[in-house]
Amino acid sequence: MKPAVEVNFDGLIGPSHNYGGLSDGNLASARNSGDVSNPREAAVQGLEKMRSLVRAGLVQGVLPPLPRPNFDLLVSAGFTGSDTQIIEAAARQAPRLLKAAYSASSMWTANAATVSPSADTSDGLLHFTPANLSTMLHRSLEHPDTTASLISIFAGDHRFAVHAALPAHPDFSDEGAANHVRLCAEHGARGVELFVYGRDAAESVAGFPARQTRLAAESVARSHGLDPARTVIVRQAKRAIEAGAFHNDVVCVGALDTLFFHEAAFEDTAATLEALRRAGDGLFDLKPVMVPEAEVPLEDAIRSYLFNSQLLQFPDEDRLVLVAPLEAKETASTARFCEQMVAGNGPIGRVEFVDVRQSMRNGGGPACLRLRVVMTEDELAECHSGVILDEELIDELQAAVRRTYRDRLSPEDLADPSFADECRVAREELLKILELEDLA
Ligand code: SUG
C-alpha cells in the first residue's frame, strides 16, 4: 500500500455569487431568492475555511471560479451582437437565463466530479468523472470548464484519468461526489465506494427532482474500474429528497471507517449498512453513527446542514473532527446532538463550527464547498502545485478578492453590461495567482 493523504479542493467563490433562486428542491435557494448577496464576503469566508484546515496541518487545494457570464448559453439561446448587446437583450427578454449564465454555482465542488483514488481502480490511476449536472440548467453549464480545470491541474495520463462527463440526458443525471462516499481503514488503503442515487434512469419521480440516477452511478463505477465487490450502490430515501435533501451529502457524510448519517437518509438503512459491511469485509470494520429522527428531526437536519460537514482526521487527534456550519450550532436539536456525541466515546471526537453563511444561503455548506481527492505522494508531486494552498497564498487570494469583488449584488445588477468586465478582470487576477492563466 502506498500512503496517501486526502486533499480537499475547495471552490474559490466567484465574483458573481448571487441568490438567483435557480434550484428547485433546494429550500435555501428558494428562501433567499432575490436577496442581495455579498460576493466579497462569500469568497473571504470560503478562504477562511480553507485557512483553518491549512492551520490544522491538512493539505488544502483550490479550484478556480469558472468564466461568467457564460456567453455560450446566451448565444445558444439566440442572442447576438456585442457582449453588451447580448447582456442587455437577455436582461430584457430572458432574465432567468441571464441569472443561469452568471451563476457562481461552481463554488460547490462536491458536485464538480466523482473521484476514485488509485488504490481503488483497476489500472492504478486516479480517476475523475466531471458531473454533467444535467438536472439544473445553471449547473449543466459547468462541466466543460470544470473538465478543462481538472485537465490543467491533473495533467499526466500515467497517473491521472480525467473522463468526459456522462451524456447530458436525464437517464444519466449525475451530481458527482455529493452522492458518493469512500470508506477505508486509511486513505491510501483499498476502500469501498458508496454511490447513492435518487431514481432509476427511466423512472419519473413526482415532487422535487431526484438529481442522480442509478445508471449514472453504475457508469462512473464501471469507467473508474472499481471492483464490483467493493462498490455499493443504494437508493436515497424519497422522503429525504422531498424534505429538501437534494443531494445525499445533505443527510450523510463518511470518512475512513465512519459513516455519519440521518436515520431518514437511505431508503433501506439496514440493507445499506449490511452491504457496506460485506463490501468492507477484510478492509475495515464499519463504524456507523446514525442520528435518530427522535433526536434530530429531518427538517432540522436539512435546515442546519449538520451532515453537510467535513469529517476529517486532524494530525495528532485520535478521533475525527466534524467541521460543521455555524447553523448547526444555532439549531437547538443539532447543537444538543453534537454536544452529546462528542461527550460519548464514538469515532467523532470534536465539532468545529465555521461561518460559510453566504454559501449556506444558497444551500451549500462546508461539504458542498470541497472536492475530496485522495492522493499518494507521487500524485501530489505531479499535480499543478499552484493550487495547493499555504497561508501566504490564501492572503494573496483574499487581497485580490478584496480588490476586485463587489460587496453587494442583487440579481437585477446582472443586467449591467459592465459587470461582465468586472467578473473577467477578477477571475484573471485569481488565475494569475494560481498560475492557471491558460484557463483565461
Ligand atoms: O446545486 N445551489 C446548489 C447547491 C449545491 C450544494 N452542493 C452539495 N450539496 N454538494 C445546488 O442546488 C443555488 C443557486 C441559485 O439559486 O442562485 C444552487 O445552485
Short mmCIF file of C-alpha atoms and ligand atoms in Angstrom, two decimals:
data_model
loop_
_atom_site.label_atom_id
_atom_site.label_comp_id
_atom_site.label_asym_id
_atom_site.label_seq_id
_atom_site.Cartn_x
_atom_site.Cartn_y
_atom_site.Cartn_z
CA MET A 1 0.00 0.00 0.00
CA LYS A 2 1.25 3.49 -0.87
CA PRO A 3 0.46 6.04 1.85
CA ALA A 4 -1.87 8.79 0.71
CA VAL A 5 -3.45 11.98 2.00
CA GLU A 6 -6.89 13.39 1.45
CA VAL A 7 -6.65 16.76 -0.28
CA ASN A 8 -9.70 18.99 -0.12
CA PHE A 9 -10.10 21.08 -3.25
CA ASP A 10 -12.45 23.92 -2.36
CA GLY A 11 -14.18 26.03 -4.96
CA LEU A 12 -12.99 29.62 -4.86
CA ILE A 13 -16.28 31.53 -4.78
CA GLY A 14 -16.63 33.68 -7.89
CA PRO A 15 -17.42 37.40 -8.18
CA SER A 16 -20.96 36.82 -9.47
CA HIS A 17 -22.20 34.89 -6.40
CA ASN A 18 -25.89 35.80 -6.18
CA TYR A 19 -29.20 34.50 -4.93
CA GLY A 20 -30.92 33.54 -8.16
CA GLY A 21 -33.48 31.10 -6.80
CA LEU A 22 -32.47 28.68 -9.52
CA SER A 23 -32.54 25.31 -7.76
CA ASP A 24 -35.93 23.64 -7.41
CA GLY A 25 -35.87 21.34 -4.38
CA ASN A 26 -33.13 23.33 -2.65
CA LEU A 27 -35.03 25.08 0.12
CA ALA A 28 -32.34 27.65 0.97
CA SER A 29 -32.02 28.72 -2.67
CA ALA A 30 -35.80 29.25 -2.84
CA ARG A 31 -35.98 31.01 0.54
CA ASN A 32 -33.29 33.57 -0.28
CA SER A 33 -34.16 34.10 -3.92
CA GLY A 34 -33.72 37.73 -4.98
CA ASP A 35 -31.84 38.78 -1.83
CA VAL A 36 -28.72 40.90 -2.04
CA SER A 37 -25.58 38.77 -1.84
CA ASN A 38 -22.07 39.75 -0.84
CA PRO A 39 -19.61 38.03 -3.20
CA ARG A 40 -16.58 39.52 -1.44
CA GLU A 41 -17.63 38.22 1.95
CA ALA A 42 -18.58 34.86 0.42
CA ALA A 43 -15.12 34.36 -1.08
CA VAL A 44 -13.39 35.53 2.10
CA GLN A 45 -15.49 33.13 4.20
CA GLY A 46 -14.58 30.25 1.89
CA LEU A 47 -10.88 31.12 2.05
CA GLU A 48 -11.04 31.37 5.85
CA LYS A 49 -12.43 27.85 5.98
CA MET A 50 -9.51 26.72 3.81
CA ARG A 51 -7.10 28.60 6.09
CA SER A 52 -8.40 26.81 9.17
CA LEU A 53 -7.65 23.44 7.57
CA VAL A 54 -4.21 24.55 6.43
CA ARG A 55 -3.52 25.62 10.04
CA ALA A 56 -4.68 22.22 11.25
CA GLY A 57 -1.94 20.68 9.10
CA LEU A 58 -4.12 19.31 6.28
CA VAL A 59 -3.34 19.57 2.58
CA GLN A 60 -5.71 22.07 1.01
CA GLY A 61 -6.25 22.79 -2.68
CA VAL A 62 -8.46 25.20 -4.56
CA LEU A 63 -10.33 25.17 -7.87
CA PRO A 64 -10.75 28.49 -9.68
CA PRO A 65 -14.14 30.05 -10.45
CA LEU A 66 -15.46 29.44 -13.97
CA PRO A 67 -15.84 32.20 -16.59
CA ARG A 68 -19.08 34.10 -16.01
CA PRO A 69 -21.31 35.10 -17.64
CA ASN A 70 -21.35 32.02 -19.80
CA PHE A 71 -21.85 33.70 -23.17
CA ASP A 72 -22.18 30.33 -24.93
CA LEU A 73 -25.52 29.81 -23.19
CA LEU A 74 -26.81 33.21 -24.24
CA VAL A 75 -25.62 32.79 -27.82
CA SER A 76 -27.21 29.31 -27.95
CA ALA A 77 -30.45 30.98 -26.91
CA GLY A 78 -30.26 33.24 -29.98
CA PHE A 79 -28.77 36.42 -28.54
CA THR A 80 -26.29 38.05 -30.90
CA GLY A 81 -24.09 41.12 -31.25
CA SER A 82 -21.51 42.56 -28.89
CA ASP A 83 -21.23 41.35 -25.30
CA THR A 84 -23.10 44.48 -24.19
CA GLN A 85 -25.92 43.88 -26.69
CA ILE A 86 -26.21 40.24 -25.65
CA ILE A 87 -26.46 41.10 -21.96
CA GLU A 88 -28.90 43.96 -22.47
CA ALA A 89 -31.21 41.88 -24.63
CA ALA A 90 -31.02 38.85 -22.32
CA ALA A 91 -31.78 41.05 -19.28
CA ARG A 92 -34.94 42.30 -21.02
CA GLN A 93 -36.15 39.12 -22.71
CA ALA A 94 -34.80 36.24 -20.61
CA PRO A 95 -33.68 37.40 -17.14
CA ARG A 96 -33.73 33.87 -15.75
CA LEU A 97 -31.36 32.75 -18.48
CA LEU A 98 -29.05 35.62 -17.64
CA LYS A 99 -29.05 34.51 -14.00
CA ALA A 100 -28.14 30.98 -15.10
CA ALA A 101 -25.31 32.34 -17.26
CA TYR A 102 -23.97 34.29 -14.28
CA SER A 103 -24.37 31.61 -11.62
CA ALA A 104 -21.31 31.11 -9.43
CA SER A 105 -22.51 27.59 -8.62
CA SER A 106 -19.16 26.01 -9.49
CA MET A 107 -18.12 27.01 -5.94
CA TRP A 108 -19.79 23.76 -4.78
CA THR A 109 -17.01 21.50 -5.94
CA ALA A 110 -18.54 18.43 -4.27
CA ASN A 111 -20.55 18.48 -7.50
CA ALA A 112 -17.56 19.04 -9.78
CA ALA A 113 -16.75 15.36 -10.25
CA THR A 114 -16.69 11.87 -8.78
CA VAL A 115 -13.18 10.88 -7.76
CA SER A 116 -11.77 7.39 -7.26
CA PRO A 117 -8.30 7.15 -5.72
CA SER A 118 -5.70 4.96 -7.39
CA ALA A 119 -5.93 2.39 -4.56
CA ASP A 120 -9.45 1.50 -5.76
CA THR A 121 -9.08 1.46 -9.54
CA SER A 122 -8.13 -1.49 -11.76
CA ASP A 123 -5.49 0.47 -13.72
CA GLY A 124 -3.96 2.17 -10.67
CA LEU A 125 -4.79 5.67 -11.97
CA LEU A 126 -6.56 8.39 -10.02
CA HIS A 127 -9.89 8.77 -11.85
CA PHE A 128 -12.17 11.79 -12.22
CA THR A 129 -15.54 11.97 -13.94
CA PRO A 130 -16.80 15.55 -14.12
CA ALA A 131 -20.51 15.61 -13.26
CA ASN A 132 -22.89 16.58 -16.06
CA LEU A 133 -25.21 18.26 -13.51
CA SER A 134 -27.91 17.96 -16.12
CA THR A 135 -30.90 18.42 -13.80
CA MET A 136 -30.44 22.17 -13.29
CA LEU A 137 -29.81 24.42 -16.26
CA HIS A 138 -27.39 26.75 -14.47
CA ARG A 139 -25.37 23.80 -13.19
CA SER A 140 -25.35 21.94 -16.51
CA LEU A 141 -23.12 24.72 -17.86
CA GLU A 142 -20.28 23.85 -15.52
CA HIS A 143 -18.81 20.60 -16.77
CA PRO A 144 -16.92 21.72 -19.91
CA ASP A 145 -14.99 24.36 -17.95
CA THR A 146 -14.64 22.09 -14.92
CA THR A 147 -13.15 19.43 -17.17
CA ALA A 148 -10.67 21.98 -18.52
CA SER A 149 -9.66 22.96 -14.96
CA LEU A 150 -9.21 19.32 -13.92
CA ILE A 151 -7.12 18.57 -17.01
CA SER A 152 -4.88 21.55 -16.27
CA ILE A 153 -4.42 20.59 -12.65
CA PHE A 154 -4.22 16.80 -13.03
CA ALA A 155 -2.18 16.59 -16.22
CA GLY A 156 -0.20 13.44 -16.98
CA ASP A 157 -2.06 10.38 -18.16
CA HIS A 158 0.33 7.95 -16.48
CA ARG A 159 -1.15 8.99 -13.12
CA PHE A 160 -4.49 10.67 -13.75
CA ALA A 161 -7.55 9.82 -15.86
CA VAL A 162 -9.98 12.69 -16.41
CA HIS A 163 -13.02 11.25 -18.18
CA ALA A 164 -15.64 13.09 -20.19
CA ALA A 165 -18.87 13.85 -18.34
CA LEU A 166 -21.67 11.31 -18.89
CA PRO A 167 -24.15 12.04 -21.71
CA ALA A 168 -26.32 15.07 -20.97
CA HIS A 169 -29.58 13.15 -20.84
CA PRO A 170 -31.91 12.71 -17.85
CA ASP A 171 -31.13 8.97 -17.79
CA PHE A 172 -27.51 9.83 -16.93
CA SER A 173 -28.13 12.68 -14.44
CA ASP A 174 -25.02 12.86 -12.35
CA GLU A 175 -24.18 15.20 -9.44
CA GLY A 176 -20.71 13.89 -8.67
CA ALA A 177 -19.16 13.41 -5.25
CA ALA A 178 -22.17 14.86 -3.42
CA ASN A 179 -23.72 11.42 -3.85
CA HIS A 180 -20.55 9.42 -3.29
CA VAL A 181 -18.75 8.36 -0.11
CA ARG A 182 -15.49 6.46 0.19
CA LEU A 183 -14.83 4.32 3.24
CA CYS A 184 -11.50 2.72 4.15
CA ALA A 185 -9.12 1.89 7.00
CA GLU A 186 -6.68 4.61 5.95
CA HIS A 187 -6.70 6.89 2.93
CA GLY A 188 -4.01 5.01 0.98
CA ALA A 189 -5.63 1.61 1.52
CA ARG A 190 -8.13 0.00 -0.82
CA GLY A 191 -11.59 1.28 0.00
CA VAL A 192 -15.28 0.78 -0.54
CA GLU A 193 -17.09 3.31 -2.72
CA LEU A 194 -20.70 4.04 -1.87
CA PHE A 195 -22.90 5.62 -4.54
CA VAL A 196 -26.33 6.96 -3.60
CA TYR A 197 -28.93 7.57 -6.32
CA GLY A 198 -32.36 9.15 -6.24
CA ARG A 199 -34.09 7.41 -9.13
CA ASP A 200 -33.72 4.80 -11.83
CA ALA A 201 -32.94 6.07 -15.30
CA ALA A 202 -36.37 5.62 -16.83
CA GLU A 203 -38.30 6.37 -13.66
CA SER A 204 -40.21 9.60 -13.33
CA VAL A 205 -40.48 10.76 -9.74
CA ALA A 206 -43.12 13.22 -8.59
CA GLY A 207 -42.14 16.14 -6.37
CA PHE A 208 -38.68 17.64 -6.04
CA PRO A 209 -36.19 16.43 -8.65
CA ALA A 210 -34.11 13.35 -7.86
CA ARG A 211 -30.86 14.52 -9.40
CA GLN A 212 -28.84 11.31 -9.52
CA THR A 213 -29.70 8.15 -11.43
CA ARG A 214 -28.61 4.65 -10.69
CA LEU A 215 -27.37 4.37 -14.27
CA ALA A 216 -25.05 7.35 -13.75
CA ALA A 217 -23.61 5.78 -10.60
CA GLU A 218 -23.10 2.42 -12.33
CA SER A 219 -21.49 4.08 -15.34
CA VAL A 220 -18.99 6.01 -13.24
CA ALA A 221 -18.13 2.92 -11.18
CA ARG A 222 -17.51 0.95 -14.41
CA SER A 223 -15.37 3.55 -16.10
CA HIS A 224 -13.27 4.05 -12.96
CA GLY A 225 -12.56 0.31 -12.97
CA LEU A 226 -13.93 -0.23 -9.46
CA ASP A 227 -14.20 -3.74 -8.10
CA PRO A 228 -17.94 -4.58 -8.02
CA ALA A 229 -17.38 -6.48 -4.76
CA ARG A 230 -16.11 -3.26 -3.16
CA THR A 231 -18.79 -1.00 -4.64
CA VAL A 232 -22.17 -0.34 -3.05
CA ILE A 233 -24.99 1.40 -4.88
CA VAL A 234 -28.06 2.26 -2.81
CA ARG A 235 -31.11 4.43 -3.04
CA GLN A 236 -31.57 7.71 -1.21
CA ALA A 237 -34.82 7.93 0.76
CA LYS A 238 -37.60 9.57 -1.26
CA ARG A 239 -38.68 11.23 1.93
CA ALA A 240 -35.28 12.89 2.32
CA ILE A 241 -35.44 14.35 -1.20
CA GLU A 242 -38.97 15.58 -0.58
CA ALA A 243 -37.85 17.23 2.65
CA GLY A 244 -35.13 19.14 0.75
CA ALA A 245 -32.11 16.82 0.72
CA PHE A 246 -31.41 17.33 -2.98
CA HIS A 247 -28.05 15.57 -2.58
CA ASN A 248 -27.16 12.70 -0.27
CA ASP A 249 -24.48 14.87 1.36
CA VAL A 250 -27.24 16.92 2.96
CA VAL A 251 -28.06 13.91 5.17
CA CYS A 252 -24.84 11.85 5.24
CA VAL A 253 -21.07 12.19 5.37
CA GLY A 254 -18.44 9.50 5.67
CA ALA A 255 -14.71 9.36 6.20
CA LEU A 256 -12.29 6.50 6.81
CA ASP A 257 -14.33 3.79 8.59
CA THR A 258 -17.05 6.14 9.86
CA LEU A 259 -20.44 6.84 8.30
CA PHE A 260 -22.39 9.69 9.92
CA PHE A 261 -25.97 9.85 8.66
CA HIS A 262 -29.55 10.67 9.47
CA GLU A 263 -31.99 7.87 10.13
CA ALA A 264 -34.02 9.02 7.10
CA ALA A 265 -31.07 9.24 4.66
CA PHE A 266 -31.41 5.89 2.89
CA GLU A 267 -34.45 4.11 1.52
CA ASP A 268 -33.30 0.95 3.34
CA THR A 269 -30.83 1.67 6.16
CA ALA A 270 -30.34 -1.90 7.33
CA ALA A 271 -29.62 -3.15 3.81
CA THR A 272 -27.23 -0.23 3.19
CA LEU A 273 -25.21 -0.98 6.32
CA GLU A 274 -25.21 -4.69 5.58
CA ALA A 275 -23.95 -4.08 2.03
CA LEU A 276 -21.21 -1.78 3.32
CA ARG A 277 -20.09 -4.33 5.90
CA ARG A 278 -19.96 -7.05 3.26
CA ALA A 279 -18.02 -4.87 0.81
CA GLY A 280 -15.61 -3.74 3.52
CA ASP A 281 -15.02 -7.25 4.82
CA GLY A 282 -11.30 -7.70 5.47
CA LEU A 283 -10.62 -3.99 4.85
CA PHE A 284 -12.18 -2.20 7.84
CA ASP A 285 -14.89 -2.50 10.47
CA LEU A 286 -17.62 -0.06 9.65
CA LYS A 287 -18.47 2.47 12.38
CA PRO A 288 -21.97 3.76 11.67
CA VAL A 289 -23.14 6.84 13.58
CA MET A 290 -26.85 7.12 12.91
CA VAL A 291 -28.68 10.20 14.11
CA PRO A 292 -32.22 9.24 15.12
CA GLU A 293 -35.20 11.21 13.92
CA ALA A 294 -36.38 11.41 17.54
CA GLU A 295 -33.28 13.42 18.47
CA VAL A 296 -32.83 15.47 15.29
CA PRO A 297 -35.94 15.79 13.12
CA LEU A 298 -35.15 15.55 9.39
CA GLU A 299 -36.30 19.15 8.90
CA ASP A 300 -33.73 20.38 11.47
CA ALA A 301 -31.00 18.29 9.85
CA ILE A 302 -31.75 19.90 6.50
CA ARG A 303 -32.17 23.45 7.79
CA SER A 304 -28.99 23.31 9.87
CA TYR A 305 -26.94 21.27 7.36
CA LEU A 306 -25.44 19.23 10.22
CA PHE A 307 -24.48 16.45 7.82
CA ASN A 308 -23.08 18.77 5.18
CA SER A 309 -19.93 18.88 7.25
CA GLN A 310 -16.38 17.84 6.60
CA LEU A 311 -15.39 14.77 8.54
CA LEU A 312 -11.63 14.95 8.95
CA GLN A 313 -8.72 13.26 10.57
CA PHE A 314 -6.61 16.04 12.09
CA PRO A 315 -2.96 15.22 12.72
CA ASP A 316 -2.42 14.38 16.40
CA GLU A 317 -6.09 13.81 17.20
CA ASP A 318 -7.31 10.29 17.86
CA ARG A 319 -10.91 10.86 16.91
CA LEU A 320 -12.39 12.51 13.83
CA VAL A 321 -13.28 16.21 13.71
CA LEU A 322 -16.58 17.35 12.22
CA VAL A 323 -16.24 20.76 10.55
CA ALA A 324 -19.86 21.87 10.59
CA PRO A 325 -21.71 25.03 9.59
CA LEU A 326 -22.47 27.58 12.34
CA GLU A 327 -26.15 26.98 11.62
CA ALA A 328 -25.81 23.54 13.26
CA LYS A 329 -24.75 25.28 16.47
CA GLU A 330 -27.70 27.65 16.25
CA THR A 331 -30.30 24.91 15.82
CA ALA A 332 -31.26 23.50 19.21
CA SER A 333 -31.59 19.82 18.29
CA THR A 334 -28.37 19.61 16.26
CA ALA A 335 -26.37 21.60 18.84
CA ARG A 336 -27.58 19.25 21.56
CA PHE A 337 -26.78 16.20 19.47
CA CYS A 338 -23.23 17.42 18.78
CA GLU A 339 -22.60 18.01 22.48
CA GLN A 340 -23.79 14.54 23.40
CA MET A 341 -21.90 12.91 20.56
CA VAL A 342 -18.50 14.31 21.48
CA ALA A 343 -19.09 13.57 25.16
CA GLY A 344 -19.54 9.90 24.24
CA ASN A 345 -16.80 7.60 23.04
CA GLY A 346 -17.77 7.26 19.36
CA PRO A 347 -15.48 7.93 16.39
CA ILE A 348 -16.26 11.68 16.19
CA GLY A 349 -14.45 13.49 18.99
CA ARG A 350 -14.88 17.16 18.24
CA VAL A 351 -17.07 19.56 16.27
CA GLU A 352 -15.69 22.79 14.87
CA PHE A 353 -18.19 25.32 13.55
CA VAL A 354 -17.36 27.51 10.56
CA ASP A 355 -19.07 30.54 9.06
CA VAL A 356 -19.93 29.97 5.41
CA ARG A 357 -23.28 31.76 5.58
CA GLN A 358 -23.06 33.36 2.15
CA SER A 359 -22.85 29.92 0.55
CA MET A 360 -25.29 28.36 3.02
CA ARG A 361 -27.97 30.78 1.89
CA ASN A 362 -27.84 29.06 -1.49
CA GLY A 363 -27.85 25.58 0.04
CA GLY A 364 -24.11 24.98 0.11
CA GLY A 365 -22.42 24.01 3.40
CA PRO A 366 -18.80 23.15 4.22
CA ALA A 367 -19.02 19.76 2.49
CA CYS A 368 -20.53 21.19 -0.70
CA LEU A 369 -17.61 23.57 -1.00
CA ARG A 370 -14.96 20.86 -1.27
CA LEU A 371 -13.99 18.01 -3.58
CA ARG A 372 -12.02 15.31 -1.83
CA VAL A 373 -9.08 13.87 -3.74
CA VAL A 374 -7.07 11.14 -2.05
CA MET A 375 -3.53 11.37 -3.42
CA THR A 376 -0.29 9.48 -3.00
CA GLU A 377 2.94 11.43 -2.62
CA ASP A 378 3.77 10.89 -6.31
CA GLU A 379 0.35 12.08 -7.42
CA LEU A 380 0.58 15.15 -5.24
CA ALA A 381 4.03 15.92 -6.60
CA GLU A 382 2.69 15.70 -10.12
CA CYS A 383 -0.46 17.80 -9.86
CA HIS A 384 -0.28 21.54 -10.54
CA SER A 385 1.35 22.94 -7.39
CA GLY A 386 -0.06 26.45 -7.90
CA VAL A 387 -3.43 25.35 -6.48
CA ILE A 388 -2.07 23.82 -3.26
CA LEU A 389 -2.50 26.47 -0.60
CA ASP A 390 -0.40 27.84 2.19
CA GLU A 391 -1.35 30.86 4.27
CA GLU A 392 0.65 33.23 2.10
CA LEU A 393 -1.23 32.15 -1.00
CA ILE A 394 -4.52 32.48 0.87
CA ASP A 395 -3.54 36.04 1.85
CA GLU A 396 -2.79 36.83 -1.80
CA LEU A 397 -6.12 35.43 -2.97
CA GLN A 398 -8.00 37.33 -0.27
CA ALA A 399 -6.25 40.56 -1.21
CA ALA A 400 -7.26 40.03 -4.85
CA VAL A 401 -10.84 39.31 -3.79
CA ARG A 402 -10.95 42.46 -1.66
CA ARG A 403 -9.59 44.48 -4.59
CA THR A 404 -11.84 43.15 -7.32
CA TYR A 405 -15.12 41.79 -5.87
CA ARG A 406 -18.29 43.74 -5.05
CA ASP A 407 -19.79 43.55 -1.59
CA ARG A 408 -23.37 43.91 -2.79
CA LEU A 409 -25.00 42.13 -5.70
CA SER A 410 -28.67 41.69 -6.46
CA PRO A 411 -29.95 39.61 -9.38
CA GLU A 412 -31.03 42.87 -11.10
CA ASP A 413 -27.42 44.09 -11.10
CA LEU A 414 -26.63 41.35 -13.63
CA ALA A 415 -28.33 43.49 -16.28
CA ASP A 416 -25.46 45.99 -16.17
CA PRO A 417 -23.10 45.04 -19.03
CA SER A 418 -20.06 46.48 -17.27
CA PHE A 419 -20.40 43.79 -14.56
CA ALA A 420 -19.23 41.21 -17.12
CA ASP A 421 -15.90 43.02 -17.40
CA GLU A 422 -15.61 43.25 -13.66
CA CYS A 423 -16.03 39.47 -13.41
CA ARG A 424 -13.47 38.82 -16.12
CA VAL A 425 -10.86 41.06 -14.52
CA ALA A 426 -11.40 39.49 -11.09
CA ARG A 427 -11.10 35.96 -12.44
CA GLU A 428 -7.99 36.76 -14.44
CA GLU A 429 -6.28 38.10 -11.31
CA LEU A 430 -7.10 34.90 -9.46
CA LEU A 431 -5.92 32.70 -12.33
CA LYS A 432 -2.63 34.58 -12.38
CA ILE A 433 -2.09 33.97 -8.67
CA LEU A 434 -2.87 30.27 -9.15
CA GLU A 435 -0.61 30.08 -12.23
CA LEU A 436 -3.53 28.91 -14.32
CA GLU A 437 -3.52 31.70 -16.92
CA ASP A 438 -4.14 29.09 -19.66
CA LEU A 439 -7.74 28.85 -18.43
CA ALA A 440 -8.39 32.58 -19.04
O1 SUG B 1 -26.99 22.65 -6.78
N1 SUG B 1 -27.27 25.76 -5.15
C1 SUG B 1 -26.58 24.49 -5.32
C2 SUG B 1 -26.10 23.98 -4.01
C3 SUG B 1 -25.19 22.79 -4.16
C4 SUG B 1 -24.88 22.13 -2.88
N2 SUG B 1 -23.99 21.03 -3.11
C5 SUG B 1 -23.98 19.90 -2.40
N3 SUG B 1 -24.99 19.54 -1.64
N4 SUG B 1 -22.98 19.11 -2.56
C6 SUG B 1 -27.50 23.46 -5.99
O2 SUG B 1 -28.70 23.46 -5.72
C7 SUG B 1 -28.39 27.77 -5.96
C8 SUG B 1 -28.13 28.81 -7.00
C9 SUG B 1 -29.12 29.91 -7.00
O3 SUG B 1 -30.28 29.69 -6.67
O4 SUG B 1 -28.70 31.05 -7.38
C10 SUG B 1 -27.60 26.50 -6.23
O5 SUG B 1 -27.28 26.19 -7.35
#
